[in-house]
Tab-separated table of C-alpha atoms in Angstrom:
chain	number	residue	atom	x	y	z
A	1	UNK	CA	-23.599	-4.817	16.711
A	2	UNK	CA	-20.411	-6.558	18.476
A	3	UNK	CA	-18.443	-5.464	15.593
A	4	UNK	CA	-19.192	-2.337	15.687
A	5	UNK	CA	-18.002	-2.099	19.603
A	6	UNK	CA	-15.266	-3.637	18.483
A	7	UNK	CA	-14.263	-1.027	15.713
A	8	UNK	CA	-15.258	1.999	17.968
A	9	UNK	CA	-12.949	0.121	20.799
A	10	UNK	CA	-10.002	-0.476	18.870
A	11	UNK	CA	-9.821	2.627	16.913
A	12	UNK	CA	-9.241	5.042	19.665
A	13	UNK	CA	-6.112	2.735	20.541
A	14	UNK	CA	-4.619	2.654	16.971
A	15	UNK	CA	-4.688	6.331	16.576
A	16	UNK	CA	-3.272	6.726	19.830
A	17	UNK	CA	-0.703	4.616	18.596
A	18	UNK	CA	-0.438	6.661	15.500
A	19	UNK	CA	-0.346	9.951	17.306
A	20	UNK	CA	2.337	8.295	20.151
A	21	UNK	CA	4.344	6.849	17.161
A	22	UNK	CA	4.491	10.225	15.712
A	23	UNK	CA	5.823	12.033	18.265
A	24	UNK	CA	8.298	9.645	19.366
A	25	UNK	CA	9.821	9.778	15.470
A	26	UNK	CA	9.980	13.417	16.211
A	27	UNK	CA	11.964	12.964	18.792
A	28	UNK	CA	14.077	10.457	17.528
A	29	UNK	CA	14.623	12.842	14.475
A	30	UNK	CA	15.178	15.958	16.570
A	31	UNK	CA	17.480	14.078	18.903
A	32	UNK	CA	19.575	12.203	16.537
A	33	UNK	CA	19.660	14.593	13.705
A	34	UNK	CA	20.649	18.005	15.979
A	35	UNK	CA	23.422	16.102	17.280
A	36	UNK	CA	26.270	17.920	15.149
A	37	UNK	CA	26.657	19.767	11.916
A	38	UNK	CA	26.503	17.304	9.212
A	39	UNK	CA	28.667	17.755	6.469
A	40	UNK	CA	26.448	17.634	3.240
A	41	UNK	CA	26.559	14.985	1.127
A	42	UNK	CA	27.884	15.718	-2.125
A	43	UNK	CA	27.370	13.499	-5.538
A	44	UNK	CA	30.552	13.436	-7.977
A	45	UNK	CA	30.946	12.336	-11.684
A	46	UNK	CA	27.026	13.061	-12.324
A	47	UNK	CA	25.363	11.094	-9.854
A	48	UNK	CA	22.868	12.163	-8.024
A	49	UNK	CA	19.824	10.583	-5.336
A	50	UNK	CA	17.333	9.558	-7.897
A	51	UNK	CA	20.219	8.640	-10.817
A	52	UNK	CA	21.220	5.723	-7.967
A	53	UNK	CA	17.958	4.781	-6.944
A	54	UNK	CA	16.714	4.312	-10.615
A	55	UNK	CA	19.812	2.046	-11.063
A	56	UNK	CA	18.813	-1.538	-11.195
A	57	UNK	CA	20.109	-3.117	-8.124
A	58	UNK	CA	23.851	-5.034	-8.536
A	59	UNK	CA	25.062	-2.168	-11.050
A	60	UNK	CA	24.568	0.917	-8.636
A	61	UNK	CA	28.078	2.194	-7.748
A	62	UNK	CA	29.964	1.695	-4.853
A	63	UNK	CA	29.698	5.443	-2.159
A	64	UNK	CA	33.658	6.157	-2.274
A	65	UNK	CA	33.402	6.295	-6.224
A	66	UNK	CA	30.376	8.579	-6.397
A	67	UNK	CA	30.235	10.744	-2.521
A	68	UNK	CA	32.381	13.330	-0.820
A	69	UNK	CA	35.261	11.694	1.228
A	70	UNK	CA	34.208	14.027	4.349
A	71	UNK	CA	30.691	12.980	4.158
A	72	UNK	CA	31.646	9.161	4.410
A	73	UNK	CA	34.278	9.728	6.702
A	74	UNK	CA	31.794	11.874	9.457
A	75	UNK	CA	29.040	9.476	8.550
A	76	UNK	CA	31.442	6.428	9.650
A	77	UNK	CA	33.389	8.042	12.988
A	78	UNK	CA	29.250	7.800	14.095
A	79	UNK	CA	29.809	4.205	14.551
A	80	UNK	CA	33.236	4.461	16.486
A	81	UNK	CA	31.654	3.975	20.236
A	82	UNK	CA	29.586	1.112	18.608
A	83	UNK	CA	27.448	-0.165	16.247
A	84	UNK	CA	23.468	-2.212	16.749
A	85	UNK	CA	21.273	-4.511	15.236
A	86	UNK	CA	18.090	-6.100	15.542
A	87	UNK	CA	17.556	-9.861	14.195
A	88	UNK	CA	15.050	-12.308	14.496
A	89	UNK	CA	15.692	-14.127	16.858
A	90	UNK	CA	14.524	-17.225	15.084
A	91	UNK	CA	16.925	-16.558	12.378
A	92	UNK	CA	19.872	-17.227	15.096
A	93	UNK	CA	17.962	-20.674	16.439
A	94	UNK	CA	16.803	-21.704	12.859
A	95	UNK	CA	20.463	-21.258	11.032
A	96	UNK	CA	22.786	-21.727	14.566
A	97	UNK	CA	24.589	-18.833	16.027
A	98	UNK	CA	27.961	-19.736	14.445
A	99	UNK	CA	27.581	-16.220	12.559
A	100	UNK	CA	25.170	-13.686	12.218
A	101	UNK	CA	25.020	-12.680	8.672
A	102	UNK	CA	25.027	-12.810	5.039
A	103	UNK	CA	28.082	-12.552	2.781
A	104	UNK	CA	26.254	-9.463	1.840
A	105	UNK	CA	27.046	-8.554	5.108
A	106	UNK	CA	24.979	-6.783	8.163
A	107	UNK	CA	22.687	-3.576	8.606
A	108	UNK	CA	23.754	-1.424	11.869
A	109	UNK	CA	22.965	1.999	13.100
A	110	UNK	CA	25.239	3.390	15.627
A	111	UNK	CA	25.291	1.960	19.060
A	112	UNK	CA	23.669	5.624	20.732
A	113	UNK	CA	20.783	5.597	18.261
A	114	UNK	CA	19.484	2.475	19.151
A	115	UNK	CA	19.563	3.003	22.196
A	116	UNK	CA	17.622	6.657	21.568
A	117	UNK	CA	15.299	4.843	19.364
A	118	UNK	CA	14.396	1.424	21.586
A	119	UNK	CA	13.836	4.687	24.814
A	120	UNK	CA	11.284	6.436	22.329
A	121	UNK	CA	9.426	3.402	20.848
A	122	UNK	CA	9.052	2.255	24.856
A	123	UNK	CA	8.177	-1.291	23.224
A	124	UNK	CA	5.988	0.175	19.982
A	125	UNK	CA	7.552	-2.306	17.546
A	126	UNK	CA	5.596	0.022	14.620
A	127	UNK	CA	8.020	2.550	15.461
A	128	UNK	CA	10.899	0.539	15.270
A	129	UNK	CA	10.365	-0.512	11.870
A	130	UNK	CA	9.687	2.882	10.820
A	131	UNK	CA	12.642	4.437	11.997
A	132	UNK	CA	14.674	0.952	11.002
A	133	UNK	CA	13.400	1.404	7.462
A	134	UNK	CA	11.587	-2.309	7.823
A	135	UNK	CA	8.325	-2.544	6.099
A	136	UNK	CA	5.617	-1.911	8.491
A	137	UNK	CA	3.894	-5.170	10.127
A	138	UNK	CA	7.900	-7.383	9.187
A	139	UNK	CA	8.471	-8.049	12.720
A	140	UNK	CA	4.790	-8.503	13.613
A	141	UNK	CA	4.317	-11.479	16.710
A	142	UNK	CA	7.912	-11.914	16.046
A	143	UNK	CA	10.872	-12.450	18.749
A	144	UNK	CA	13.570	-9.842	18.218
A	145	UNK	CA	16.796	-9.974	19.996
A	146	UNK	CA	19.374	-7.221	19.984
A	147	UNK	CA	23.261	-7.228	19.162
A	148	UNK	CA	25.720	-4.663	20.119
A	149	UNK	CA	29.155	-4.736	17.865
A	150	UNK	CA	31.580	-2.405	20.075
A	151	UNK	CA	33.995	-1.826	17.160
A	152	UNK	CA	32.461	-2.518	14.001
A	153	UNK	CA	35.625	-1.272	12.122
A	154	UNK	CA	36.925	-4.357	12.390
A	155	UNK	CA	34.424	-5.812	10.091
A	156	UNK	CA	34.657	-3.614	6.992
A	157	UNK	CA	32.308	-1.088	7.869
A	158	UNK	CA	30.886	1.190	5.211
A	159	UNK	CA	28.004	3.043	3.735
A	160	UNK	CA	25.321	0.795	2.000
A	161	UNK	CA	25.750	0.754	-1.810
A	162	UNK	CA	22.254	-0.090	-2.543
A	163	UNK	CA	23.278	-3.607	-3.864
A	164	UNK	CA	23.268	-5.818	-0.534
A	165	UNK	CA	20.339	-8.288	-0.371
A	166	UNK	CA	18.120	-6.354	2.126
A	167	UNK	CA	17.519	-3.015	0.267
A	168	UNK	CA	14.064	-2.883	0.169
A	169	UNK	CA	12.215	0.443	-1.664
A	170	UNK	CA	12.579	2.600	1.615
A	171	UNK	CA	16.300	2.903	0.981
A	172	UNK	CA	18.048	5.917	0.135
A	173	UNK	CA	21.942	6.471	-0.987
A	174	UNK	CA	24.089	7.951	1.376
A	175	UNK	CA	23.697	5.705	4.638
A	176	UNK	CA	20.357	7.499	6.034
A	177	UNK	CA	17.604	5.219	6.787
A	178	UNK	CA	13.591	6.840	6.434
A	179	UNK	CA	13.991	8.923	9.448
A	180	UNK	CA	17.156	10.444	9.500
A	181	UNK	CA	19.294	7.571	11.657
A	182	UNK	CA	22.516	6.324	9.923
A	183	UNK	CA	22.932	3.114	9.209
A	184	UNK	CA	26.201	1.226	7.232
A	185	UNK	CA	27.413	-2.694	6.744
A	186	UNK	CA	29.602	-5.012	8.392
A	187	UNK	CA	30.659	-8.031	7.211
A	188	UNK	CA	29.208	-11.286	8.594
A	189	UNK	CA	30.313	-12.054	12.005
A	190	UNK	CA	31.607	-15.048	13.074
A	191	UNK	CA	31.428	-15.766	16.992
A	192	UNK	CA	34.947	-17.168	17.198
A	193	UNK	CA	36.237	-13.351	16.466
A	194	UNK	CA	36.154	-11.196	19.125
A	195	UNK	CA	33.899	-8.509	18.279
A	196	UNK	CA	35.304	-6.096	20.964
């Protein structure tokens, strides 16, 4: 009998959550995505979406061989008022905060989604993930913490390749994480640069 309370207690909440989490994705999309006119990504020498995702990992080719110059240049003047992060923040106490990063480098999204997207989620970590392209429950009872690069073209920034170490199977070619945000790599950071 007390589970059953429980189950008809807790339900009502997750669907909320569902329903709340929904809407706020909207909002994120319609927001981010009705920003400007995109220029449309166009595939050269034969490649296409699913040709690159099929491609094992480590022999997919690099987005300036295979993409439209305008489309990576648009997609990259996105990042010029900043780029964002989110980390665990254990990862920065565990392995010092010397550097943040691989040699594979670092996941951002510009500096003015993040911001749209932490306003929408209004704490709803589920909805972070989801519009991060995390796998769902990744960041569960953990401690995030938040960087802000101000001029991530000093750190090699580009459009994901599909080869760095944290493409999981919610990526897709051409810089666009699951819900229409942009996202691109910097190199690893070392604290001793200035970042601004």
């Amino acid at each position: 009998m007390r589970m059953t309370w429980i189950i008809i207690l807790i339900f009502p909440l997750i669907y909320s959550q569902y329903i709340e989490g929904q809407r706020a994705c909207y909002l994120i999309d319609n927001i981010i995505n009705n920003k400007k006119e995109r220029i449309p990504l166009i595939y050269n020498n034969g490649w296409n979406q699913e040709l690159i995702i099929s491609t094992p990992k480590g022999n997919r080719p690099e987005p300036q061989m295979i993409m439209n110059k305008q489309y990576i240049e648009q997609h990259l003047r996105a990042f010029h008022d900043g780029a964002s992060l989110i980390i665990v923040t254990a990862i920065l106490d565990n392995f010092g905060r010397d550097y943040v990063g691989t040699k594979n480098g670092l996941f951002v999204v510009p500096q003015y989604q993040m911001d749209i997207l932490l306003k929408a989620a209004n704490g709803s970590l589920q909805i972070i993930e989801k519009n991060l392209g995390v796998p769902q429950g990744r960041w569960l009872f953990k401690r995030l913490s938040r960087i802000d690069i101000p001029n991530p073209q000093k750190f090699n920034l580009r459009i994901p390749s599909g080869n760095e170490a944290g493409i999981n199977n919610l990526w897709k070619p051409g810089g666009l994480l699951p819900n229409g945000m942009l996202e691109a790599i910097i190199d690893m950071i070392f604290w001793s640069q200035k970042i601004w």
